[in-house]
Amino acid sequence: MPGQGPGLFRQTHLIASGAQNWISQPLLAHGKQFAYASTLAVYIYNNEDQQLQKITGYQSHTITAFAWNPRDSNIIAVATNDDHINIFDVAKDESVKKLKMPKRDVVQLEWDPNSPQIIRCVAENTICKLNLDKNMLEQIRFSPPGGHRITRMVRNARLSSMCAIGTDKGHVYLYNTDNGVHETVVTNYKEPIVDLDFDPKSEDYMLIACASGQISMWCVQGAFNMDPKKKEIKPMVITEFSRQPAGLCACKFMPNMPGTFVTASDRHGVLRTWSVSNANPMNMIKLEQGKVHSLAPLQGVESGSKLSVSFKTGEVSIVDVRTRRTRWVTTGGHTETVFDCVIAPSDPNKLISASFDGTVRCWDMRTKEQTACFFTGDAPSGRLGSDNEAHQAGRGALYTCAISCDGSTIAAAGFEGIVYFFDVESGKALKAHRVHSGAVHRIVAHPLEHGVFATAGVDARCCVVTRDGLRKALNHTMPIQGCSWDPFQPDIIACGGKDGTIEIWNVTNEDHQSIDKICDKHTTKVYGVLYSPLVQGRLMSVSDDKTAKIFELTPDGRYTARRPVTLEGHESNVRGQAWHPEIPEICFTGSWDKTVRTWNSVTGQCLQVTKRHLADVYAIATHPARPFIAVTCSRDSTIRFWSTEECAPAAKIRAVLGKDATSCSIVGEERNGDEHKRLLGRAAGRDLGEKMAASSSDGERFGAAFAALSGEPLAEELWHLATIESTGVKDARGFGATGISVPHRSEVESLVSDRAARLEEARFAKTRGGDKKDVALRKAATLRLELGDFRAYCELMKEIGEWDAALSIAPAVSLEYWRRLAGERIKSMEKDEDADVERLVHLQLAAGKVSDATSGLVRAGRDEEAFTVACTAAEGRFGPEIAEDAGGTPSPSPLKKLAPLGGGGGSPPKPAGPLSPPPAPGHHARVPSDGSGAGGPLDTLPHNLDGSLPAALKARNSLPSLGGGVGKLAPLPPIAGAGTLNKLRAVSAFGSLQTNGNGHAVTAHGDGGALPPTPAGAQGVVAAAKKFIAKGGVDEASTVRGAQAAARLLHGDVIGAASRYLSVGNTREAVRALIRGSQVEMATALMRTLPDSSPGSKDAAHVLACERAVELGEWEIAAEAAGSIHNVTERSWRLLLVRARFAATESDPSIVERFDRMCDATRDVAGAWEAGCGGDAAESAVLHALVGEVDRAASETVHAVNDELGRNGQWNAKALTRLLEALHVVSHGANALKPVDPVIRAEVTLQRCYLSALVLSSAGYTPAANALFHHARAALKQLNKGEARFGFPHAVAMISIHELSLMMGHHPTEAEEGLAEVAEAASVPVPLREIAARLHANLTATSDIPREEPALPAMESIVPPVGYNGAMDWKAPKMTMVDALRTAKMWDAAGAMDHAFFRTPQ
């Protein structure tokens, strides 16, 4: 049976589907989660960091409604258009019940909060009650009048028996679910009711929203009232809000903002916030995603004022209503089946996808962000659509897409027979051409000729087309679905037909006859054909007969009649197909059975079955420049990224150690010692050796290796960062760089400045799909602010009319600048007849324009206030008036480039006056004489240049100096202090280094001091930061990046975690993250690239490489790696271990002898092996195992370990880890099968697990540690059951205490429970019970401190490699003993172990 684990085809990321917009409420929020419905699945995210927690998708039909169980957030109900309601248990990842409804169209579901077995639904315009326990469906007595369609049904959160029902004729009813009584609320609205919502803080109030824009609040306290005295009280309207433009689509109360609700429109991207006490909206929130579809406020107090929003484009965002800012947004996935995806031939980082939703989307494979979206409705032809219908789902629905070989033109086609063309550079749709009379199922780009494509149509024609129209048509006798150009003979094209045959054509022939027809045909329709890029004449076909076939053709395209290889195993129609770009034998197929299969195309063997998609897999894409990355798309509307690097598992370690990667073994074959090339593609087989040889640094060399051999799209990013760290900032990426997800701290200024400059171009031009001017400029202003260019921020905010924001930041430039800006604002308000007089007068007073303020008050009839102002002015209490020409003084352009990091110039500001008190406690004092600033509560505000700030303000703020003249301001601190700007978005995610007035680097955090002087310019930034941190300085950029890295590691994104550590120079933690993520080769290369990151790291890199090579069976390079170790004793010890394990693997004595001679030569040390490898019990045991005395080796090792563990206090960690290596040797290969005393063998297992758990303790409480402690306890319990004596000196409880003490910092709740159990167990020895009681008391003493338990990994988007040692997940199966022991080996080999954990519990 082929494997079904992640191995050969492992998911590394996914682009989620967009939210569908043809059901009324695709968004729901419950507890600490929110979710949206796509076509076939429900996507569940957590509120805290918006990570994708789960995709539930067991249905094969379109979702029409879904609802959350109000009592259990793990249970959801989903209705589909095949008249089924599915009940899912999200935690168990299973469908617990599936009910078939009568033929009814279920459009809404609502779970009864008091009866979890009852679900109410709107079906066929009636309300039904579904009893899950009895599987009964009952129609409720109430139904709307004839001709009415129910548009909304909502329940009163405070009075659960009350439901409100709205119809498309403008009627609203209340229904009592307890007794069936209903009551009419209103019948005079003429437009459909688009939303209803009850006040979450009161049972009496309800909002009604109509499509016409009418919004009203009703009091319903008298509804269903049976009290005769109150019987006359009827629901009544208490507020009619100002009418909104047509298009109103949603109206929701904010649970954590009493009296506040939000409305949205499906005509634009503006949200309006309202107060129930005001008929007019309070604020507007502009959202760049465009037309809104639905709203769902997040639940729980911790969610604050956050609101989830879905858009017509399918995007979903989280908006903070209070701050009016978007906090998170999805990448904007397709909203319908994704039928095709292809990687641009000219750019391996650009992915193109086509969907039934009528769009072609471009993606950056490194960041997974959408870079462009083309609509078939934009094609310049009235017959094909217009701008007004560009977003209409289904219009111009697409089955296939392709991008020209030069990357300039995208072509796409679908069921209409029309070929659509899009210009990549301009982003515009070109003229579409109808070249087929029926559907087109495949379009492929010519491999050499720019802008030329071939199409396969059901009208039995294969057409060669360009953006100018039809070039040539090849007529078949049957409809065709697939076609493929021959990469070796580009004039030859193969086409697959409906009758199962394949015809080969030469498009240059004038006789319009095919070259050949393949007669060994499929039994039914051929859906696709694809030539091998590596073997000339090799052709793969996929068919509806559930098979794929491999044919061999001659170079001129004729069939050789050699019997094809048939790939059998799929359970349904086969659709997707791809060849591995480096390994000629390997190919992949995707099917309607939801699986992707990996095959050996020569033998027909299925090597791997991968099932992660939730529906039909339609396409598989690969690229020769990134040969170990694959991309798939599916009817589940997702696009998924995969690593295929395990198809050639030894390629990476061979490249890291300088060996020929192309000679590595491939999956499913034995090496047999031959060195012929197995990787034959462009990236590894042809170019890799030259690129590595031409590299000027280790970072570049390994970057080239992992770009060619890694299956991780972010590997390129990590090695950019490693190169910067190893060579200095000369290799930093600057203006114009793209696809950067984790910038290095030295790159931040140029990259962010470039982004800001691009956004600022919106003032000159606006294209469809781009940012509107105000949105773009607001983004640019924020970026300028994050870079410390306060003047540019103010000017940009002024330009878009946000004067208040500009004036609030203006003092950061100078007080004079603020007064000048205030003067401009005053002039603009004076010209505005509708200006707020109150605000105008206040601003005039603050700006010193007292006479104008007085005149304004007099004109307003406020004489007494005018008199007060005049008296105050007479005493000189207002500041000087702004000069007449001040307001017109031009300001420097906000488009001016920022000074480079480290650039100085200008005079330092004047120090604070004699009245200045010393800095507040907890803040460093001002650095004397050099003008560099000291952090303070308002250290976000730089000193003004002319010293005009009042002395008291100077003293309070302790303002830092500027980095030059006006406009060249010190960047914002990474995490602002408790000042006026402390709520602004911080720059810490990009780094915290700044420059002071002398060009010296400084930190910008509130509690830190200045860095020591460093050479001016960016070259000194990285070194200065490292020196500062080494001296104990607080680097907030590292703190923030560390938190980000921990989150990425928690969710399985190992490369992302390591990249974030590297971006601030933390190589040690980057290596540790890579090892925990089972990326051993990358960790080894990183240690070799940056050997100074920790003492002995270069030798540790060789040890780690040796261990990985042994694991892969690459014995010769394992010996070479061990022979490269500088320390003579360690070198001899590692070579001895390699010899012993090889001897336990190889049965031929002559081969073992030859290998021993090679190891002896590699050792390069005179004298015998005995006593040259440490001279201890571990060495003796390995030597015994090497000569076949495994029983003696095991006995000696076990007794030595028991003797050491029997000591109290600190154990000899070095001796125990060497003994652990000996235990691994006696358990390796044939040694594990040799006769050894069963008790000794059991103790070997016990000691291996226990010592390995201690080795991993420095990594925290991880899945591997959990598994090893578990297996150690199990082995000891088994020994205790036997009658034979054994020597392990500790009880089972001590292993538990060791584990529980490690858990205390990561899982305190579980640790507290476990320690209490041990402390109270009568069977546990008293000393251990006392230790457990003390630990429990220490943990209980901190119980009042809020405990932040780690969130569960988001396993839906990333599937970590086997042996991933990230976050502990109690619900996941335990890691196998083999994988856990392997993880501990690698952790020890890398030098990451902490000796402090080797001791008896205290």
PDB file of C-alpha atoms in Angstrom, residues 97-302:
ATOM      1  CA  LYS A  97     -24.944  13.321  11.740  1.00  0.00           C
ATOM      2  CA  LYS A  98     -26.274  13.854   8.241  1.00  0.00           C
ATOM      3  CA  LEU A  99     -29.977  14.390   7.717  1.00  0.00           C
ATOM      4  CA  LYS A 100     -31.854  14.295   4.444  1.00  0.00           C
ATOM      5  CA  MET A 101     -34.504  16.995   4.239  1.00  0.00           C
ATOM      6  CA  PRO A 102     -37.618  16.797   2.060  1.00  0.00           C
ATOM      7  CA  LYS A 103     -37.160  18.705  -1.152  1.00  0.00           C
ATOM      8  CA  ARG A 104     -36.738  22.080   0.494  1.00  0.00           C
ATOM      9  CA  ASP A 105     -34.301  24.879  -0.179  1.00  0.00           C
ATOM     10  CA  VAL A 106     -32.738  25.614   3.240  1.00  0.00           C
ATOM     11  CA  VAL A 107     -31.468  29.204   3.267  1.00  0.00           C
ATOM     12  CA  GLN A 108     -31.079  29.921   7.006  1.00  0.00           C
ATOM     13  CA  LEU A 109     -30.269  27.890  10.108  1.00  0.00           C
ATOM     14  CA  GLU A 110     -30.714  28.944  13.717  1.00  0.00           C
ATOM     15  CA  TRP A 111     -29.811  26.760  16.687  1.00  0.00           C
ATOM     16  CA  ASP A 112     -32.096  26.896  19.737  1.00  0.00           C
ATOM     17  CA  PRO A 113     -29.944  28.164  22.660  1.00  0.00           C
ATOM     18  CA  ASN A 114     -32.085  26.324  25.237  1.00  0.00           C
ATOM     19  CA  SER A 115     -32.459  23.040  23.397  1.00  0.00           C
ATOM     20  CA  PRO A 116     -29.253  21.946  21.637  1.00  0.00           C
ATOM     21  CA  GLN A 117     -31.155  19.184  19.857  1.00  0.00           C
ATOM     22  CA  ILE A 118     -33.450  21.710  18.126  1.00  0.00           C
ATOM     23  CA  ILE A 119     -32.519  23.607  14.948  1.00  0.00           C
ATOM     24  CA  ARG A 120     -34.893  26.016  13.243  1.00  0.00           C
ATOM     25  CA  CYS A 121     -34.468  26.661   9.572  1.00  0.00           C
ATOM     26  CA  VAL A 122     -35.983  28.668   6.789  1.00  0.00           C
ATOM     27  CA  ALA A 123     -36.809  26.211   4.036  1.00  0.00           C
ATOM     28  CA  GLU A 124     -39.020  26.737   0.997  1.00  0.00           C
ATOM     29  CA  ASN A 125     -40.161  30.024   2.526  1.00  0.00           C
ATOM     30  CA  THR A 126     -41.465  28.324   5.662  1.00  0.00           C
ATOM     31  CA  ILE A 127     -39.977  27.997   9.108  1.00  0.00           C
ATOM     32  CA  CYS A 128     -39.314  24.436  10.209  1.00  0.00           C
ATOM     33  CA  LYS A 129     -38.159  22.863  13.448  1.00  0.00           C
ATOM     34  CA  LEU A 130     -35.671  20.011  13.211  1.00  0.00           C
ATOM     35  CA  ASN A 131     -35.308  17.655  16.187  1.00  0.00           C
ATOM     36  CA  LEU A 132     -31.867  16.050  15.947  1.00  0.00           C
ATOM     37  CA  ASP A 133     -32.572  13.418  18.587  1.00  0.00           C
ATOM     38  CA  LYS A 134     -35.745  12.179  16.940  1.00  0.00           C
ATOM     39  CA  ASN A 135     -34.718  12.979  13.345  1.00  0.00           C
ATOM     40  CA  MET A 136     -38.066  14.712  12.966  1.00  0.00           C
ATOM     41  CA  LEU A 137     -38.933  17.754  10.868  1.00  0.00           C
ATOM     42  CA  GLU A 138     -41.916  19.832  11.899  1.00  0.00           C
ATOM     43  CA  GLN A 139     -43.325  22.853  10.071  1.00  0.00           C
ATOM     44  CA  ILE A 140     -43.969  25.753  12.415  1.00  0.00           C
ATOM     45  CA  ARG A 141     -47.496  27.111  12.403  1.00  0.00           C
ATOM     46  CA  PHE A 142     -46.376  30.576  11.376  1.00  0.00           C
ATOM     47  CA  SER A 143     -45.533  31.346   7.778  1.00  0.00           C
ATOM     48  CA  PRO A 144     -45.474  34.706   5.954  1.00  0.00           C
ATOM     49  CA  PRO A 145     -48.313  35.779   3.683  1.00  0.00           C
ATOM     50  CA  GLY A 146     -48.478  34.369   0.202  1.00  0.00           C
ATOM     51  CA  GLY A 147     -46.012  35.923  -2.210  1.00  0.00           C
ATOM     52  CA  HIS A 148     -43.617  36.847   0.594  1.00  0.00           C
ATOM     53  CA  ARG A 149     -40.125  35.416   0.836  1.00  0.00           C
ATOM     54  CA  ILE A 150     -38.350  35.278   4.204  1.00  0.00           C
ATOM     55  CA  THR A 151     -35.136  37.275   4.001  1.00  0.00           C
ATOM     56  CA  ARG A 152     -34.030  37.283   7.662  1.00  0.00           C
ATOM     57  CA  MET A 153     -34.648  35.320  10.832  1.00  0.00           C
ATOM     58  CA  VAL A 154     -32.856  36.334  14.051  1.00  0.00           C
ATOM     59  CA  ARG A 155     -33.256  35.455  17.718  1.00  0.00           C
ATOM     60  CA  ASN A 156     -33.357  37.826  20.693  1.00  0.00           C
ATOM     61  CA  ALA A 157     -30.156  37.126  22.649  1.00  0.00           C
ATOM     62  CA  ARG A 158     -31.721  38.304  25.919  1.00  0.00           C
ATOM     63  CA  LEU A 159     -35.104  36.663  25.408  1.00  0.00           C
ATOM     64  CA  SER A 160     -34.386  33.419  23.620  1.00  0.00           C
ATOM     65  CA  SER A 161     -38.024  32.560  22.935  1.00  0.00           C
ATOM     66  CA  MET A 162     -38.432  35.629  20.699  1.00  0.00           C
ATOM     67  CA  CYS A 163     -37.529  35.485  17.014  1.00  0.00           C
ATOM     68  CA  ALA A 164     -37.859  38.259  14.436  1.00  0.00           C
ATOM     69  CA  ILE A 165     -38.681  37.462  10.830  1.00  0.00           C
ATOM     70  CA  GLY A 166     -38.364  39.818   7.846  1.00  0.00           C
ATOM     71  CA  THR A 167     -39.642  39.392   4.301  1.00  0.00           C
ATOM     72  CA  ASP A 168     -38.866  40.712   0.841  1.00  0.00           C
ATOM     73  CA  LYS A 169     -42.099  42.781   0.904  1.00  0.00           C
ATOM     74  CA  GLY A 170     -40.976  44.861   3.876  1.00  0.00           C
ATOM     75  CA  HIS A 171     -42.949  43.021   6.587  1.00  0.00           C
ATOM     76  CA  VAL A 172     -41.494  42.165  10.006  1.00  0.00           C
ATOM     77  CA  TYR A 173     -43.013  39.663  12.458  1.00  0.00           C
ATOM     78  CA  LEU A 174     -42.171  38.452  15.945  1.00  0.00           C
ATOM     79  CA  TYR A 175     -42.526  34.756  16.725  1.00  0.00           C
ATOM     80  CA  ASN A 176     -42.551  33.033  20.106  1.00  0.00           C
ATOM     81  CA  THR A 177     -40.775  29.691  19.808  1.00  0.00           C
ATOM     82  CA  ASP A 178     -42.204  28.449  23.114  1.00  0.00           C
ATOM     83  CA  ASN A 179     -45.896  28.677  22.300  1.00  0.00           C
ATOM     84  CA  GLY A 180     -46.057  29.419  18.580  1.00  0.00           C
ATOM     85  CA  VAL A 181     -47.682  32.841  19.032  1.00  0.00           C
ATOM     86  CA  HIS A 182     -46.707  35.419  16.430  1.00  0.00           C
ATOM     87  CA  GLU A 183     -47.254  39.153  16.167  1.00  0.00           C
ATOM     88  CA  THR A 184     -46.931  41.659  13.340  1.00  0.00           C
ATOM     89  CA  VAL A 185     -44.432  44.463  13.925  1.00  0.00           C
ATOM     90  CA  VAL A 186     -44.622  46.441  10.716  1.00  0.00           C
ATOM     91  CA  THR A 187     -46.055  46.007   7.229  1.00  0.00           C
ATOM     92  CA  ASN A 188     -45.562  49.419   5.654  1.00  0.00           C
ATOM     93  CA  TYR A 189     -41.947  49.115   4.512  1.00  0.00           C
ATOM     94  CA  LYS A 190     -42.004  48.786   0.736  1.00  0.00           C
ATOM     95  CA  GLU A 191     -38.519  47.331   0.218  1.00  0.00           C
ATOM     96  CA  PRO A 192     -37.020  43.978   1.311  1.00  0.00           C
ATOM     97  CA  ILE A 193     -35.862  43.650   4.890  1.00  0.00           C
ATOM     98  CA  VAL A 194     -32.112  43.108   4.583  1.00  0.00           C
ATOM     99  CA  ASP A 195     -31.262  42.769   8.260  1.00  0.00           C
ATOM    100  CA  LEU A 196     -32.710  42.542  11.745  1.00  0.00           C
ATOM    101  CA  ASP A 197     -30.798  42.669  15.014  1.00  0.00           C
ATOM    102  CA  PHE A 198     -31.732  42.720  18.683  1.00  0.00           C
ATOM    103  CA  ASP A 199     -29.863  44.860  21.189  1.00  0.00           C
ATOM    104  CA  PRO A 200     -27.470  42.454  22.985  1.00  0.00           C
ATOM    105  CA  LYS A 201     -27.767  44.531  26.173  1.00  0.00           C
ATOM    106  CA  SER A 202     -31.567  44.705  26.301  1.00  0.00           C
ATOM    107  CA  GLU A 203     -34.438  42.435  25.339  1.00  0.00           C
ATOM    108  CA  ASP A 204     -36.655  45.385  24.370  1.00  0.00           C
ATOM    109  CA  TYR A 205     -34.995  46.914  21.318  1.00  0.00           C
ATOM    110  CA  MET A 206     -34.636  45.768  17.738  1.00  0.00           C
ATOM    111  CA  LEU A 207     -33.105  47.288  14.607  1.00  0.00           C
ATOM    112  CA  ILE A 208     -34.819  46.945  11.230  1.00  0.00           C
ATOM    113  CA  ALA A 209     -32.920  47.719   8.016  1.00  0.00           C
ATOM    114  CA  CYS A 210     -34.432  47.889   4.511  1.00  0.00           C
ATOM    115  CA  ALA A 211     -32.739  47.657   1.140  1.00  0.00           C
ATOM    116  CA  SER A 212     -33.943  51.189   0.395  1.00  0.00           C
ATOM    117  CA  GLY A 213     -31.688  52.548   3.150  1.00  0.00           C
ATOM    118  CA  GLN A 214     -34.364  52.938   5.826  1.00  0.00           C
ATOM    119  CA  ILE A 215     -33.165  52.109   9.368  1.00  0.00           C
ATOM    120  CA  SER A 216     -35.357  52.186  12.460  1.00  0.00           C
ATOM    121  CA  MET A 217     -35.208  51.029  16.060  1.00  0.00           C
ATOM    122  CA  TRP A 218     -38.288  49.477  17.620  1.00  0.00           C
ATOM    123  CA  CYS A 219     -39.322  48.806  21.177  1.00  0.00           C
ATOM    124  CA  VAL A 220     -40.813  45.306  21.408  1.00  0.00           C
ATOM    125  CA  GLN A 221     -41.300  45.039  25.168  1.00  0.00           C
ATOM    126  CA  GLY A 222     -45.062  44.602  24.825  1.00  0.00           C
ATOM    127  CA  ALA A 223     -44.850  41.701  22.380  1.00  0.00           C
ATOM    128  CA  PHE A 224     -46.610  38.479  23.510  1.00  0.00           C
ATOM    129  CA  ASN A 225     -47.677  40.246  26.721  1.00  0.00           C
ATOM    130  CA  MET A 226     -50.517  38.291  28.377  1.00  0.00           C
ATOM    131  CA  ASP A 227     -51.001  40.781  31.223  1.00  0.00           C
ATOM    132  CA  PRO A 228     -54.447  42.415  30.610  1.00  0.00           C
ATOM    133  CA  LYS A 229     -53.160  45.704  31.959  1.00  0.00           C
ATOM    134  CA  LYS A 230     -50.373  45.783  29.381  1.00  0.00           C
ATOM    135  CA  LYS A 231     -52.186  44.083  26.570  1.00  0.00           C
ATOM    136  CA  GLU A 232     -52.571  47.317  24.655  1.00  0.00           C
ATOM    137  CA  ILE A 233     -48.810  47.919  24.575  1.00  0.00           C
ATOM    138  CA  LYS A 234     -47.707  47.164  21.031  1.00  0.00           C
ATOM    139  CA  PRO A 235     -44.261  47.187  19.401  1.00  0.00           C
ATOM    140  CA  MET A 236     -43.521  50.726  18.346  1.00  0.00           C
ATOM    141  CA  VAL A 237     -40.825  52.603  16.514  1.00  0.00           C
ATOM    142  CA  ILE A 238     -38.774  54.839  18.789  1.00  0.00           C
ATOM    143  CA  THR A 239     -36.113  56.134  16.357  1.00  0.00           C
ATOM    144  CA  GLU A 240     -36.062  56.634  12.616  1.00  0.00           C
ATOM    145  CA  PHE A 241     -32.466  57.082  11.554  1.00  0.00           C
ATOM    146  CA  SER A 242     -31.398  59.189   8.613  1.00  0.00           C
ATOM    147  CA  ARG A 243     -32.125  57.407   5.369  1.00  0.00           C
ATOM    148  CA  GLN A 244     -29.109  55.886   3.659  1.00  0.00           C
ATOM    149  CA  PRO A 245     -28.517  55.492  -0.071  1.00  0.00           C
ATOM    150  CA  ALA A 246     -29.938  52.372  -1.659  1.00  0.00           C
ATOM    151  CA  GLY A 247     -27.810  49.275  -1.249  1.00  0.00           C
ATOM    152  CA  LEU A 248     -27.992  48.835   2.528  1.00  0.00           C
ATOM    153  CA  CYS A 249     -27.135  45.181   3.186  1.00  0.00           C
ATOM    154  CA  ALA A 250     -26.278  44.743   6.876  1.00  0.00           C
ATOM    155  CA  CYS A 251     -27.011  46.324  10.257  1.00  0.00           C
ATOM    156  CA  LYS A 252     -25.444  44.932  13.445  1.00  0.00           C
ATOM    157  CA  PHE A 253     -25.211  45.965  17.090  1.00  0.00           C
ATOM    158  CA  MET A 254     -21.685  45.914  18.596  1.00  0.00           C
ATOM    159  CA  PRO A 255     -21.899  43.706  21.726  1.00  0.00           C
ATOM    160  CA  ASN A 256     -19.032  45.426  23.532  1.00  0.00           C
ATOM    161  CA  MET A 257     -20.027  48.962  22.568  1.00  0.00           C
ATOM    162  CA  PRO A 258     -23.428  49.541  24.211  1.00  0.00           C
ATOM    163  CA  GLY A 259     -25.824  51.554  22.076  1.00  0.00           C
ATOM    164  CA  THR A 260     -23.595  51.350  18.994  1.00  0.00           C
ATOM    165  CA  PHE A 261     -24.435  49.651  15.725  1.00  0.00           C
ATOM    166  CA  VAL A 262     -22.802  49.444  12.283  1.00  0.00           C
ATOM    167  CA  THR A 263     -24.338  49.481   8.809  1.00  0.00           C
ATOM    168  CA  ALA A 264     -22.877  48.475   5.456  1.00  0.00           C
ATOM    169  CA  SER A 265     -23.768  48.751   1.785  1.00  0.00           C
ATOM    170  CA  ASP A 266     -23.299  46.394  -1.138  1.00  0.00           C
ATOM    171  CA  ARG A 267     -22.689  49.414  -3.382  1.00  0.00           C
ATOM    172  CA  HIS A 268     -19.443  50.620  -1.790  1.00  0.00           C
ATOM    173  CA  GLY A 269     -16.853  49.883   0.889  1.00  0.00           C
ATOM    174  CA  VAL A 270     -17.973  52.327   3.586  1.00  0.00           C
ATOM    175  CA  LEU A 271     -19.167  51.268   7.031  1.00  0.00           C
ATOM    176  CA  ARG A 272     -21.146  53.714   9.127  1.00  0.00           C
ATOM    177  CA  THR A 273     -21.198  53.638  12.915  1.00  0.00           C
ATOM    178  CA  TRP A 274     -24.271  54.881  14.754  1.00  0.00           C
ATOM    179  CA  SER A 275     -25.434  55.607  18.256  1.00  0.00           C
ATOM    180  CA  VAL A 276     -29.028  54.735  19.120  1.00  0.00           C
ATOM    181  CA  SER A 277     -29.339  58.198  20.636  1.00  0.00           C
ATOM    182  CA  ASN A 278     -28.496  60.029  17.408  1.00  0.00           C
ATOM    183  CA  ALA A 279     -30.394  59.890  14.135  1.00  0.00           C
ATOM    184  CA  ASN A 280     -27.254  60.568  12.111  1.00  0.00           C
ATOM    185  CA  PRO A 281     -24.158  58.367  11.777  1.00  0.00           C
ATOM    186  CA  MET A 282     -21.240  59.148  14.071  1.00  0.00           C
ATOM    187  CA  ASN A 283     -18.379  58.015  11.843  1.00  0.00           C
ATOM    188  CA  MET A 284     -17.532  56.462   8.508  1.00  0.00           C
ATOM    189  CA  ILE A 285     -14.960  53.710   8.011  1.00  0.00           C
ATOM    190  CA  LYS A 286     -13.610  53.454   4.478  1.00  0.00           C
ATOM    191  CA  LEU A 287     -12.578  49.966   3.435  1.00  0.00           C
ATOM    192  CA  GLU A 288     -10.502  49.493   0.318  1.00  0.00           C
ATOM    193  CA  GLN A 289     -11.859  46.012  -0.404  1.00  0.00           C
ATOM    194  CA  GLY A 290     -14.982  47.515  -1.966  1.00  0.00           C
ATOM    195  CA  LYS A 291     -18.581  46.387  -1.837  1.00  0.00           C
ATOM    196  CA  VAL A 292     -19.606  44.801   1.464  1.00  0.00           C
ATOM    197  CA  HIS A 293     -21.751  41.678   1.712  1.00  0.00           C
ATOM    198  CA  SER A 294     -22.195  40.872   5.413  1.00  0.00           C
ATOM    199  CA  LEU A 295     -21.135  41.766   8.969  1.00  0.00           C
ATOM    200  CA  ALA A 296     -20.606  39.719  12.134  1.00  0.00           C
ATOM    201  CA  PRO A 297     -19.306  41.321  15.373  1.00  0.00           C
ATOM    202  CA  LEU A 298     -16.731  39.206  17.179  1.00  0.00           C
ATOM    203  CA  GLN A 299     -17.905  37.785  20.489  1.00  0.00           C
ATOM    204  CA  GLY A 300     -16.365  37.988  23.949  1.00  0.00           C
ATOM    205  CA  VAL A 301     -15.094  40.914  25.972  1.00  0.00           C
ATOM    206  CA  GLU A 302     -11.534  40.325  24.801  1.00  0.00           C
TER     207      GLU A 302
END
